[in-house]
Every structure is written in structure tokens, then in C-alpha cells.
mmCIF file of C-alpha atoms and ligand atoms in Angstrom:
data_model
loop_
_atom_site.group_PDB
_atom_site.id
_atom_site.type_symbol
_atom_site.label_atom_id
_atom_site.label_comp_id
_atom_site.label_asym_id
_atom_site.label_seq_id
_atom_site.Cartn_x
_atom_site.Cartn_y
_atom_site.Cartn_z
ATOM 1 C CA MET A 1 60.795 169.462 65.392
ATOM 2 C CA ASN A 2 61.328 168.381 69.269
ATOM 3 C CA VAL A 3 64.496 169.796 71.246
ATOM 4 C CA PRO A 4 66.682 168.214 73.664
ATOM 5 C CA ASN A 5 65.950 168.242 77.078
ATOM 6 C CA LYS A 6 67.601 168.953 80.327
ATOM 7 C CA PHE A 7 66.662 167.709 83.892
ATOM 8 C CA PRO A 8 68.690 166.295 86.986
ATOM 9 C CA GLU A 9 68.644 162.973 86.139
ATOM 10 C CA LEU A 10 69.881 163.473 82.743
ATOM 11 C CA GLU A 11 72.966 165.500 84.027
ATOM 12 C CA ARG A 12 73.703 162.870 86.466
ATOM 13 C CA ILE A 13 73.726 160.141 83.623
ATOM 14 C CA ASP A 14 76.015 162.740 81.632
ATOM 15 C CA LYS A 15 78.789 163.192 84.607
ATOM 16 C CA ILE A 16 78.705 159.331 85.430
ATOM 17 C CA THR A 17 79.496 158.830 81.746
ATOM 18 C CA HIS A 18 82.045 161.035 81.867
ATOM 19 C CA ARG A 19 83.650 159.270 84.696
ATOM 20 C CA PHE A 20 83.549 155.671 83.353
ATOM 21 C CA LYS A 21 85.083 156.654 80.019
ATOM 22 C CA LYS A 22 88.201 157.105 81.854
ATOM 23 C CA LEU A 23 88.681 154.248 83.594
ATOM 24 C CA GLY A 24 89.696 151.507 81.436
ATOM 25 C CA VAL A 25 87.033 149.587 82.025
ATOM 26 C CA ASN A 26 84.797 148.084 78.911
ATOM 27 C CA PHE A 27 81.993 150.625 79.121
ATOM 28 C CA GLU A 28 79.235 152.076 76.669
ATOM 29 C CA ARG A 29 76.527 154.254 77.125
ATOM 30 C CA GLU A 30 73.778 154.037 74.450
ATOM 31 C CA VAL A 31 70.757 156.135 73.706
ATOM 32 C CA LEU A 32 68.662 152.888 73.171
ATOM 33 C CA SER A 33 65.294 155.110 72.350
ATOM 34 C CA THR A 34 64.099 158.766 72.212
ATOM 35 C CA ILE A 35 60.926 159.264 73.488
ATOM 36 C CA ASP A 36 59.070 162.605 72.021
ATOM 37 C CA TYR A 37 56.926 164.338 74.636
ATOM 38 C CA LYS A 38 55.276 168.126 73.721
ATOM 39 C CA GLY A 39 58.194 169.007 71.537
ATOM 40 C CA LYS A 40 61.086 167.526 73.498
ATOM 41 C CA GLU A 41 63.322 164.067 73.667
ATOM 42 C CA TYR A 42 63.531 162.053 76.174
ATOM 43 C CA PRO A 43 66.465 159.556 75.961
ATOM 44 C CA VAL A 44 66.415 156.380 77.530
ATOM 45 C CA HIS A 45 70.134 155.549 78.423
ATOM 46 C CA GLY A 46 71.409 152.279 78.753
ATOM 47 C CA PHE A 47 74.865 151.202 80.553
ATOM 48 C CA VAL A 48 76.878 148.056 80.081
ATOM 49 C CA ILE A 49 79.949 148.119 81.882
ATOM 50 C CA GLY A 50 82.572 144.933 82.166
ATOM 51 C CA SER A 51 83.312 141.817 79.717
ATOM 52 C CA LYS A 52 82.281 142.044 76.115
ATOM 53 C CA ASP A 53 80.786 138.547 76.641
ATOM 54 C CA THR A 54 77.501 138.227 76.975
ATOM 55 C CA SER A 55 77.199 134.240 78.200
ATOM 56 C CA VAL A 56 79.288 136.016 81.480
ATOM 57 C CA PRO A 57 77.317 136.100 84.570
ATOM 58 C CA THR A 58 75.348 139.349 84.580
ATOM 59 C CA PHE A 59 73.638 141.689 86.745
ATOM 60 C CA GLY A 60 71.163 144.003 85.509
ATOM 61 C CA LEU A 61 69.647 147.212 87.500
ATOM 62 C CA PHE A 62 66.483 148.876 86.347
ATOM 63 C CA GLY A 63 64.608 151.828 87.889
ATOM 64 C CA GLY A 64 62.379 155.067 86.937
ATOM 65 C CA VAL A 65 59.795 152.776 85.123
ATOM 66 C CA HIS A 66 57.015 154.347 86.845
ATOM 67 C CA GLY A 67 58.310 157.920 86.754
ATOM 68 C CA LEU A 68 56.760 159.047 90.362
ATOM 69 C CA GLU A 69 59.107 156.568 92.039
ATOM 70 C CA LYS A 70 61.998 158.440 90.920
ATOM 71 C CA ILE A 71 63.969 157.520 94.452
ATOM 72 C CA GLY A 72 64.677 154.332 92.307
ATOM 73 C CA THR A 73 66.520 156.152 89.766
ATOM 74 C CA HIS A 74 68.032 158.409 92.320
ATOM 75 C CA ILE A 75 69.754 154.981 94.155
ATOM 76 C CA ILE A 76 70.975 153.387 90.544
ATOM 77 C CA LEU A 77 72.324 156.239 89.864
ATOM 78 C CA ASN A 78 74.341 156.726 93.270
ATOM 79 C CA TYR A 79 75.002 153.095 92.834
ATOM 80 C CA LEU A 80 76.778 153.573 89.413
ATOM 81 C CA SER A 81 78.633 156.818 90.352
ATOM 82 C CA SER A 82 80.151 154.501 93.340
ATOM 83 C CA LEU A 83 80.546 151.855 91.352
ATOM 84 C CA SER A 84 82.693 154.141 88.805
ATOM 85 C CA TYR A 85 84.996 155.431 91.891
ATOM 86 C CA ARG A 86 85.524 151.827 93.204
ATOM 87 C CA VAL A 87 86.749 150.599 89.689
ATOM 88 C CA SER A 88 89.303 153.528 89.739
ATOM 89 C CA MET A 89 90.783 152.628 93.177
ATOM 90 C CA ASN A 90 89.982 148.901 93.495
ATOM 91 C CA ASP A 91 92.240 146.916 91.022
ATOM 92 C CA PHE A 92 89.937 143.472 92.342
ATOM 93 C CA VAL A 93 86.837 145.726 91.535
ATOM 94 C CA LYS A 94 87.969 146.569 88.243
ATOM 95 C CA LYS A 95 89.725 142.864 87.709
ATOM 96 C CA ALA A 96 86.098 141.401 88.499
ATOM 97 C CA PHE A 97 84.713 143.332 85.502
ATOM 98 C CA GLU A 98 87.070 141.165 83.102
ATOM 99 C CA SER A 99 84.542 138.253 83.695
ATOM 100 C CA VAL A 100 80.910 139.532 84.452
ATOM 101 C CA ARG A 101 78.757 142.439 83.387
ATOM 102 C CA PHE A 102 76.854 145.205 85.117
ATOM 103 C CA VAL A 103 73.949 146.156 82.899
ATOM 104 C CA SER A 104 71.708 149.057 83.521
ATOM 105 C CA ILE A 105 68.845 151.367 82.147
ATOM 106 C CA PRO A 106 68.567 153.661 85.227
ATOM 107 C CA MET A 107 65.405 155.676 83.836
ATOM 108 C CA VAL A 108 63.182 153.519 81.507
ATOM 109 C CA ASN A 109 60.628 156.036 81.624
ATOM 110 C CA PRO A 110 62.417 159.589 81.642
ATOM 111 C CA VAL A 111 58.836 161.372 80.671
ATOM 112 C CA GLY A 112 57.508 160.194 83.947
ATOM 113 C CA VAL A 113 60.334 160.387 85.898
ATOM 114 C CA ARG A 114 60.663 164.265 84.481
ATOM 115 C CA HIS A 115 56.718 165.155 85.252
ATOM 116 C CA ASN A 116 55.898 162.898 87.714
ATOM 117 C CA LYS A 117 53.842 160.643 86.407
ATOM 118 C CA ARG A 118 53.483 156.727 87.126
ATOM 119 C CA GLY A 119 52.828 156.441 83.558
ATOM 120 C CA ASN A 120 54.341 157.137 80.204
ATOM 121 C CA GLY A 121 53.473 160.029 78.095
ATOM 122 C CA ASN A 122 50.669 158.435 76.670
ATOM 123 C CA GLY A 123 49.355 157.786 80.330
ATOM 124 C CA VAL A 124 50.639 153.727 80.323
ATOM 125 C CA ASP A 125 51.383 151.835 83.218
ATOM 126 C CA LEU A 126 54.421 150.207 81.846
ATOM 127 C CA MET A 127 54.549 147.482 84.623
ATOM 128 C CA ARG A 128 50.824 146.479 82.909
ATOM 129 C CA ASN A 129 51.744 146.728 79.250
ATOM 130 C CA SER A 130 53.096 143.300 78.222
ATOM 131 C CA PRO A 131 50.968 140.964 76.758
ATOM 132 C CA THR A 132 51.035 138.772 79.886
ATOM 133 C CA GLU A 133 47.748 137.977 81.211
ATOM 134 C CA ALA A 134 46.602 136.977 84.623
ATOM 135 C CA VAL A 135 44.957 134.224 86.241
ATOM 136 C CA GLY A 136 43.289 134.602 89.597
ATOM 137 C CA LYS A 137 41.818 136.791 91.818
ATOM 138 C CA LYS A 138 42.948 140.364 90.604
ATOM 139 C CA ILE A 139 42.236 144.025 92.509
ATOM 140 C CA PRO A 140 39.921 145.858 90.507
ATOM 141 C CA PHE A 141 42.200 148.892 88.527
ATOM 142 C CA ALA A 142 45.191 148.066 89.959
ATOM 143 C CA SER A 143 45.911 144.930 88.408
ATOM 144 C CA GLY A 144 45.368 146.522 85.388
ATOM 145 C CA HIS A 145 42.519 147.649 83.134
ATOM 146 C CA ARG A 146 42.043 148.905 79.459
ATOM 147 C CA LYS A 147 39.462 151.843 80.416
ATOM 148 C CA SER A 148 41.414 154.917 80.246
ATOM 149 C CA SER A 149 44.423 156.555 80.363
ATOM 150 C CA LYS A 150 43.376 158.827 82.855
ATOM 151 C CA ILE A 151 43.147 156.447 85.523
ATOM 152 C CA TRP A 152 46.261 154.809 86.936
ATOM 153 C CA TRP A 153 47.499 151.088 85.968
ATOM 154 C CA TYR A 154 46.169 151.829 82.126
ATOM 155 C CA GLN A 155 47.608 148.911 80.529
ATOM 156 C CA GLY A 156 47.052 150.784 76.840
ATOM 157 C CA ARG A 157 45.435 149.179 73.894
ATOM 158 C CA LYS A 158 45.336 145.624 73.433
ATOM 159 C CA GLY A 159 48.679 144.773 71.299
ATOM 160 C CA VAL A 160 50.512 147.339 71.537
ATOM 161 C CA LEU A 161 53.762 147.509 73.153
ATOM 162 C CA GLU A 162 54.620 151.433 74.379
ATOM 163 C CA LYS A 163 58.222 152.617 73.138
ATOM 164 C CA GLU A 164 59.596 152.484 76.594
ATOM 165 C CA SER A 165 58.420 148.550 77.317
ATOM 166 C CA GLU A 166 60.018 147.629 73.515
ATOM 167 C CA THR A 167 63.179 149.420 74.606
ATOM 168 C CA LEU A 168 63.661 147.640 77.872
ATOM 169 C CA ILE A 169 62.547 144.133 76.567
ATOM 170 C CA ASN A 170 64.958 144.480 73.643
ATOM 171 C CA PHE A 171 68.064 145.542 76.392
ATOM 172 C CA VAL A 172 67.472 142.817 78.543
ATOM 173 C CA LYS A 173 67.256 140.155 75.458
ATOM 174 C CA GLU A 174 70.402 141.499 74.078
ATOM 175 C CA GLN A 175 72.601 142.064 77.239
ATOM 176 C CA MET A 176 71.250 139.292 79.673
ATOM 177 C CA PHE A 177 69.459 136.665 77.688
ATOM 178 C CA SER A 178 72.067 134.522 76.421
ATOM 179 C CA SER A 179 74.158 134.958 80.188
ATOM 180 C CA GLU A 180 74.970 131.739 81.664
ATOM 181 C CA PHE A 181 73.329 133.199 84.953
ATOM 182 C CA SER A 182 71.567 136.097 85.177
ATOM 183 C CA MET A 183 69.956 138.187 87.781
ATOM 184 C CA ALA A 184 67.663 141.641 86.938
ATOM 185 C CA LEU A 185 66.675 144.159 90.008
ATOM 186 C CA ASP A 186 63.916 146.587 89.127
ATOM 187 C CA VAL A 187 63.708 149.337 91.864
ATOM 188 C CA HIS A 188 59.952 150.181 92.761
ATOM 189 C CA SER A 189 58.670 152.161 95.425
ATOM 190 C CA GLY A 190 55.163 152.700 96.946
ATOM 191 C CA PHE A 191 53.723 149.576 98.345
ATOM 192 C CA GLY A 192 53.294 148.913 101.989
ATOM 193 C CA MET A 193 55.053 149.387 104.908
ATOM 194 C CA LYS A 194 57.797 146.721 104.509
ATOM 195 C CA ASP A 195 60.615 146.553 102.143
ATOM 196 C CA ARG A 196 60.009 143.459 99.717
ATOM 197 C CA VAL A 197 62.128 141.697 97.140
ATOM 198 C CA TRP A 198 59.908 139.810 94.697
ATOM 199 C CA TYR A 199 60.360 137.055 92.329
ATOM 200 C CA PRO A 200 58.032 135.878 89.838
ATOM 201 C CA TYR A 201 55.265 135.205 89.044
ATOM 202 C CA SER A 202 52.817 138.223 89.347
ATOM 203 C CA LYS A 203 50.512 136.775 86.765
ATOM 204 C CA THR A 204 49.509 133.722 88.976
ATOM 205 C CA ALA A 205 49.962 132.236 92.669
ATOM 206 C CA ASP A 206 51.508 129.192 90.754
ATOM 207 C CA SER A 207 55.041 128.625 91.435
ATOM 208 C CA PHE A 208 57.529 129.823 88.264
ATOM 209 C CA PRO A 209 59.883 127.409 86.995
ATOM 210 C CA ASP A 210 63.163 128.382 88.846
ATOM 211 C CA GLU A 211 61.399 128.617 92.240
ATOM 212 C CA LYS A 212 63.744 126.945 93.876
ATOM 213 C CA LYS A 213 66.499 129.033 92.856
ATOM 214 C CA ALA A 214 64.889 132.059 94.141
ATOM 215 C CA VAL A 215 64.529 130.346 97.442
ATOM 216 C CA MET A 216 67.886 129.084 97.229
ATOM 217 C CA PHE A 217 69.116 132.692 97.024
ATOM 218 C CA LYS A 218 66.725 133.899 99.796
ATOM 219 C CA ARG A 219 68.483 131.053 101.981
ATOM 220 C CA LEU A 220 71.825 132.730 100.974
ATOM 221 C CA MET A 221 70.585 136.035 101.820
ATOM 222 C CA LYS A 222 69.519 134.724 105.300
ATOM 223 C CA LEU A 223 73.155 133.134 105.779
ATOM 224 C CA ILE A 224 75.357 136.041 104.730
ATOM 225 C CA ASN A 225 73.072 138.828 106.575
ATOM 226 C CA PRO A 226 70.931 136.838 108.866
ATOM 227 C CA PHE A 227 69.423 140.448 110.173
ATOM 228 C CA HIS A 228 68.588 142.198 106.385
ATOM 229 C CA ILE A 229 65.000 143.767 106.236
ATOM 230 C CA TYR A 230 63.876 142.400 103.310
ATOM 231 C CA HIS A 231 60.504 139.997 103.288
ATOM 232 C CA VAL A 232 61.727 138.190 100.308
ATOM 233 C CA GLU A 233 58.755 136.191 98.670
ATOM 234 C CA PRO A 234 56.879 135.885 95.352
ATOM 235 C CA GLN A 235 54.919 138.738 93.952
ATOM 236 C CA SER A 236 51.843 136.971 93.849
ATOM 237 C CA ASP A 237 51.756 137.203 97.394
ATOM 238 C CA SER A 238 51.063 140.922 97.538
ATOM 239 C CA TYR A 239 48.822 141.398 94.086
ATOM 240 C CA LEU A 240 48.402 139.724 90.776
ATOM 241 C CA ILE A 241 48.673 142.107 87.775
ATOM 242 C CA ASP A 242 48.133 141.644 83.944
ATOM 243 C CA GLY A 243 50.957 142.637 81.679
ATOM 244 C CA ASP A 244 54.085 142.637 84.229
ATOM 245 C CA LEU A 245 57.007 143.122 81.817
ATOM 246 C CA TRP A 246 59.370 140.396 83.947
ATOM 247 C CA ASP A 247 56.782 137.653 83.768
ATOM 248 C CA TYR A 248 56.607 138.372 80.226
ATOM 249 C CA MET A 249 60.585 138.714 79.636
ATOM 250 C CA TYR A 250 61.346 135.462 81.910
ATOM 251 C CA ASP A 251 59.084 132.935 80.147
ATOM 252 C CA LEU A 252 60.411 134.910 76.628
ATOM 253 C CA GLN A 253 63.806 133.673 77.985
ATOM 254 C CA HIS A 254 63.003 130.401 80.027
ATOM 255 C CA PHE A 255 61.301 128.500 77.335
ATOM 256 C CA ASN A 256 63.240 129.244 74.136
ATOM 257 C CA PRO A 257 65.682 126.352 73.978
ATOM 258 C CA LYS A 258 67.728 128.658 72.264
ATOM 259 C CA TYR A 259 69.087 130.241 75.290
ATOM 260 C CA SER A 260 70.331 127.652 78.298
ATOM 261 C CA GLY A 261 71.552 129.948 80.992
ATOM 262 C CA THR A 262 69.413 130.970 83.975
ATOM 263 C CA PHE A 263 67.761 134.482 83.872
ATOM 264 C CA LEU A 264 65.940 135.758 87.505
ATOM 265 C CA PRO A 265 64.254 138.690 87.259
ATOM 266 C CA TRP A 266 63.855 140.803 91.005
ATOM 267 C CA THR A 267 61.754 143.367 92.223
ATOM 268 C CA LEU A 268 62.377 145.763 94.862
ATOM 269 C CA GLU A 269 59.554 147.274 96.341
ATOM 270 C CA MET A 270 60.345 149.965 98.894
ATOM 271 C CA GLY A 271 57.725 150.095 101.776
ATOM 272 C CA SER A 272 56.995 153.784 101.253
ATOM 273 C CA TRP A 273 54.069 154.203 103.670
ATOM 274 C CA SER A 274 56.232 154.122 106.667
ATOM 275 C CA TRP A 275 57.492 157.304 104.939
ATOM 276 C CA VAL A 276 54.022 158.991 104.962
ATOM 277 C CA LYS A 277 53.424 157.405 108.304
ATOM 278 C CA LYS A 278 56.310 159.195 109.552
ATOM 279 C CA ASN A 279 55.758 162.521 107.283
ATOM 280 C CA PRO A 280 51.689 162.849 106.795
ATOM 281 C CA PHE A 281 52.204 166.073 105.187
ATOM 282 C CA GLN A 282 53.955 164.109 101.939
ATOM 283 C CA LEU A 283 50.240 162.789 101.209
ATOM 284 C CA PHE A 284 49.683 166.390 99.772
ATOM 285 C CA GLN A 285 52.685 166.678 97.516
ATOM 286 C CA ALA A 286 52.659 164.831 93.923
ATOM 287 C CA THR A 287 55.109 162.399 94.754
ATOM 288 C CA GLY A 288 54.804 162.033 98.597
ATOM 289 C CA LEU A 289 53.553 158.222 98.390
ATOM 290 C CA PHE A 290 56.848 157.259 96.181
ATOM 291 C CA HIS A 291 59.774 159.655 97.067
ATOM 292 C CA PRO A 292 60.569 160.386 100.441
ATOM 293 C CA ILE A 293 60.634 164.438 101.035
ATOM 294 C CA LYS A 294 62.342 165.014 103.767
ATOM 295 C CA PRO A 295 66.168 165.079 103.143
ATOM 296 C CA HIS A 296 67.222 162.890 106.307
ATOM 297 C CA ARG A 297 64.849 160.570 104.944
ATOM 298 C CA VAL A 298 66.031 160.154 101.444
ATOM 299 C CA LYS A 299 69.259 159.749 102.727
ATOM 300 C CA ARG A 300 68.501 157.247 104.778
ATOM 301 C CA THR A 301 66.864 155.193 101.673
ATOM 302 C CA MET A 302 69.953 155.434 99.693
ATOM 303 C CA ARG A 303 71.871 153.800 102.895
ATOM 304 C CA ARG A 304 69.350 151.296 103.580
ATOM 305 C CA HIS A 305 69.531 149.955 100.233
ATOM 306 C CA TRP A 306 73.074 149.824 99.354
ATOM 307 C CA TRP A 307 73.992 146.434 100.755
ATOM 308 C CA LEU A 308 71.367 144.535 98.719
ATOM 309 C CA LEU A 309 72.650 146.255 95.192
ATOM 310 C CA ASP A 310 76.564 144.900 96.513
ATOM 311 C CA PHE A 311 75.074 141.554 97.632
ATOM 312 C CA PHE A 312 73.205 141.124 93.913
ATOM 313 C CA THR A 313 76.203 141.935 92.468
ATOM 314 C CA ASN A 314 78.832 139.621 94.059
ATOM 315 C CA SER A 315 75.940 136.700 94.362
ATOM 316 C CA VAL A 316 75.927 136.783 90.234
ATOM 317 C CA ALA A 317 79.292 137.225 89.755
ATOM 318 C CA ASN A 318 79.843 133.711 92.004
ATOM 319 C CA HIS A 319 76.707 132.197 91.544
ATOM 320 C CA GLU A 320 78.744 128.900 90.848
ATOM 321 C CA ASN A 321 79.781 128.618 94.499
ATOM 322 C CA TRP A 322 76.328 129.504 96.283
ATOM 323 C CA GLU A 323 74.545 126.901 93.904
ATOM 324 C CA LYS A 324 76.645 123.816 94.706
ATOM 325 C CA LEU A 325 76.946 125.315 98.184
ATOM 326 C CA ILE A 326 72.874 125.698 99.527
ATOM 327 C CA LYS A 327 70.420 123.120 98.882
HETATM 328 ZN ZN1 ZN B 401 56.445 150.878 90.618
#
């Protein structure tokens, strides 16, 4: 029989849950699924904060898809924690949650986070695991492959969705697809020197149907904060991948006439190579390329992206205003 588990990220989730429960806003935290790995249980938690009406504007924040990139999970947990304090201290914030929703899975791949693995317990790279196939110039292995679970970027067996992928898809479907306007931000680290904010597609260099809206959002970002640090671009500008879960979910929502709202999935890819450049010792540590090691750099990374998360939250809540303003 599998036994429940304990590790820092799970304990943090429990603490934050405890605080939210006392705040008088609608709050749910649910164990969406449980992953069994080597005799232990790894819960995947989903948070829903704010209005119960799934048609209102919704911001979804996701992390820990690649377990090694645990800084993403930490950034989200810090944001959730801060949000809990702000809800209790700031009536404007509390009031806002009556008409918007904030949803989150801070740790999509708990086995990976706990054991410093990119993939899940089966060695599958969840961000290569959906049924979509890329068309265009792919990078051998890194764009996704089905050769062996021992090699990074393994997509898993054809036609088989991993439990974590299924959990994420079902949660996004239930919590975001029916919204009049929703944006997701999936937090990653480990590619390049710059901090990038990517919009779809990653399966093709062709534009995605909501490209115009994504570009409007990019302009809004520049208007609100002309000195922001992000390179905002389609993911396909960097590389193409097979099996991207967000491409898959975007198509699922966009091409289903049942849903009339806009669903824009974004990825924050923190350029962690600069962490290594400044601290080459990181190369020799398991999580080195993907997680800043020196405490001051962890703090700096937390601070650096704070603005972006607030900007997404505010932009989702006020989407009608900027959609009218920006042409
Ligand atoms: Zn990643």
C-alpha cells in the first residue's frame, strides 16, 4: 500500500490552504489526482479562488510541469501566499474576487519536483505528451521523441496520456474553457539567457487564430511598463515541439463551438543560462541549469517576475477595457 508523502512544497501548499480558508472569499483546494511512485503517494493540488461562476474572466497559473524547474512552483506558491495576505488586508482585492477567478496547479508533476526529474515517474516529458504533432523543422530529441524514457524529452507511448497531463487538461477544461476571457501562464526555466513570454503555437511557425489578441497584449505590456524585461514572441520562434499540452488545449477550446470565450495560454520561460554564467558551479548540480542555487539569486528571481504575475491577473480582470483601447 502506498503511504502519504511529505516534502517542503506539499507542506507549503497546506499552509497556504489553511490561511485562505479563513478569509471569507470563495476558495477551494482539491486533490485532483494522486500519483503513485515507489510506494508513496504524490497529490496534484488544484486551487480555485474567487467567483463560482466559470464564465467570468479567469487567470490560471501553472508550474512544476518539468519537475527540475522547481523555481516555477516556488514562484507560484509565493504569489499564492501573498495573495492570501492581500485578500485579508485589501478590500479592493477581496471585492475583485467576486467577479474574477484565479485558478492554479502549482505543482503539476510532484514526483518530478520531489526527485529533481524533468519528466514524471515514468520518465515522460509532460510538455511533449499531448497528441499534437509539429510540422516544420524539429530539433532531434529535444522536440520530442519516442525512443526511450531514459533520454530527456521522451513523449511516452503514442496515444497514451500520462495521469499528470490528463489532470492538467481536465482542470483547465473545467475551470477555464467556459470563461468569457481567460489566460493561462505556465512557468518554466532553463532555456537561453533572456526571460521569454511565449504564446502559441509551438507545433508550427504558422500564426495561431488568436495571434492578434496576443500581439495586443504584448503592446499593452509595453504601454504599462515600457522597461519590462521580457521577450514576448510565439514559442515557434525558439523551437518547435511535438506534443505540447497548451497547443493541444488551445485547439480543444478554440475549435469547439460549445465555447465562445477567448482562451490564451502563455508560457514564461525564465532564461536560466545566465544563472549558470554567473555561477558555473551550478552545472555540476542536479538542478543547476534549472534552479538558481545561491540564495540571493533565488530571491532575485522571485522579485523579478512578481510584476508579470500581477500584470496578468489585472489584465484578465480588466480585459474589456484594453481590448477596446488597443488596436
Ligand atoms: Zn520546462
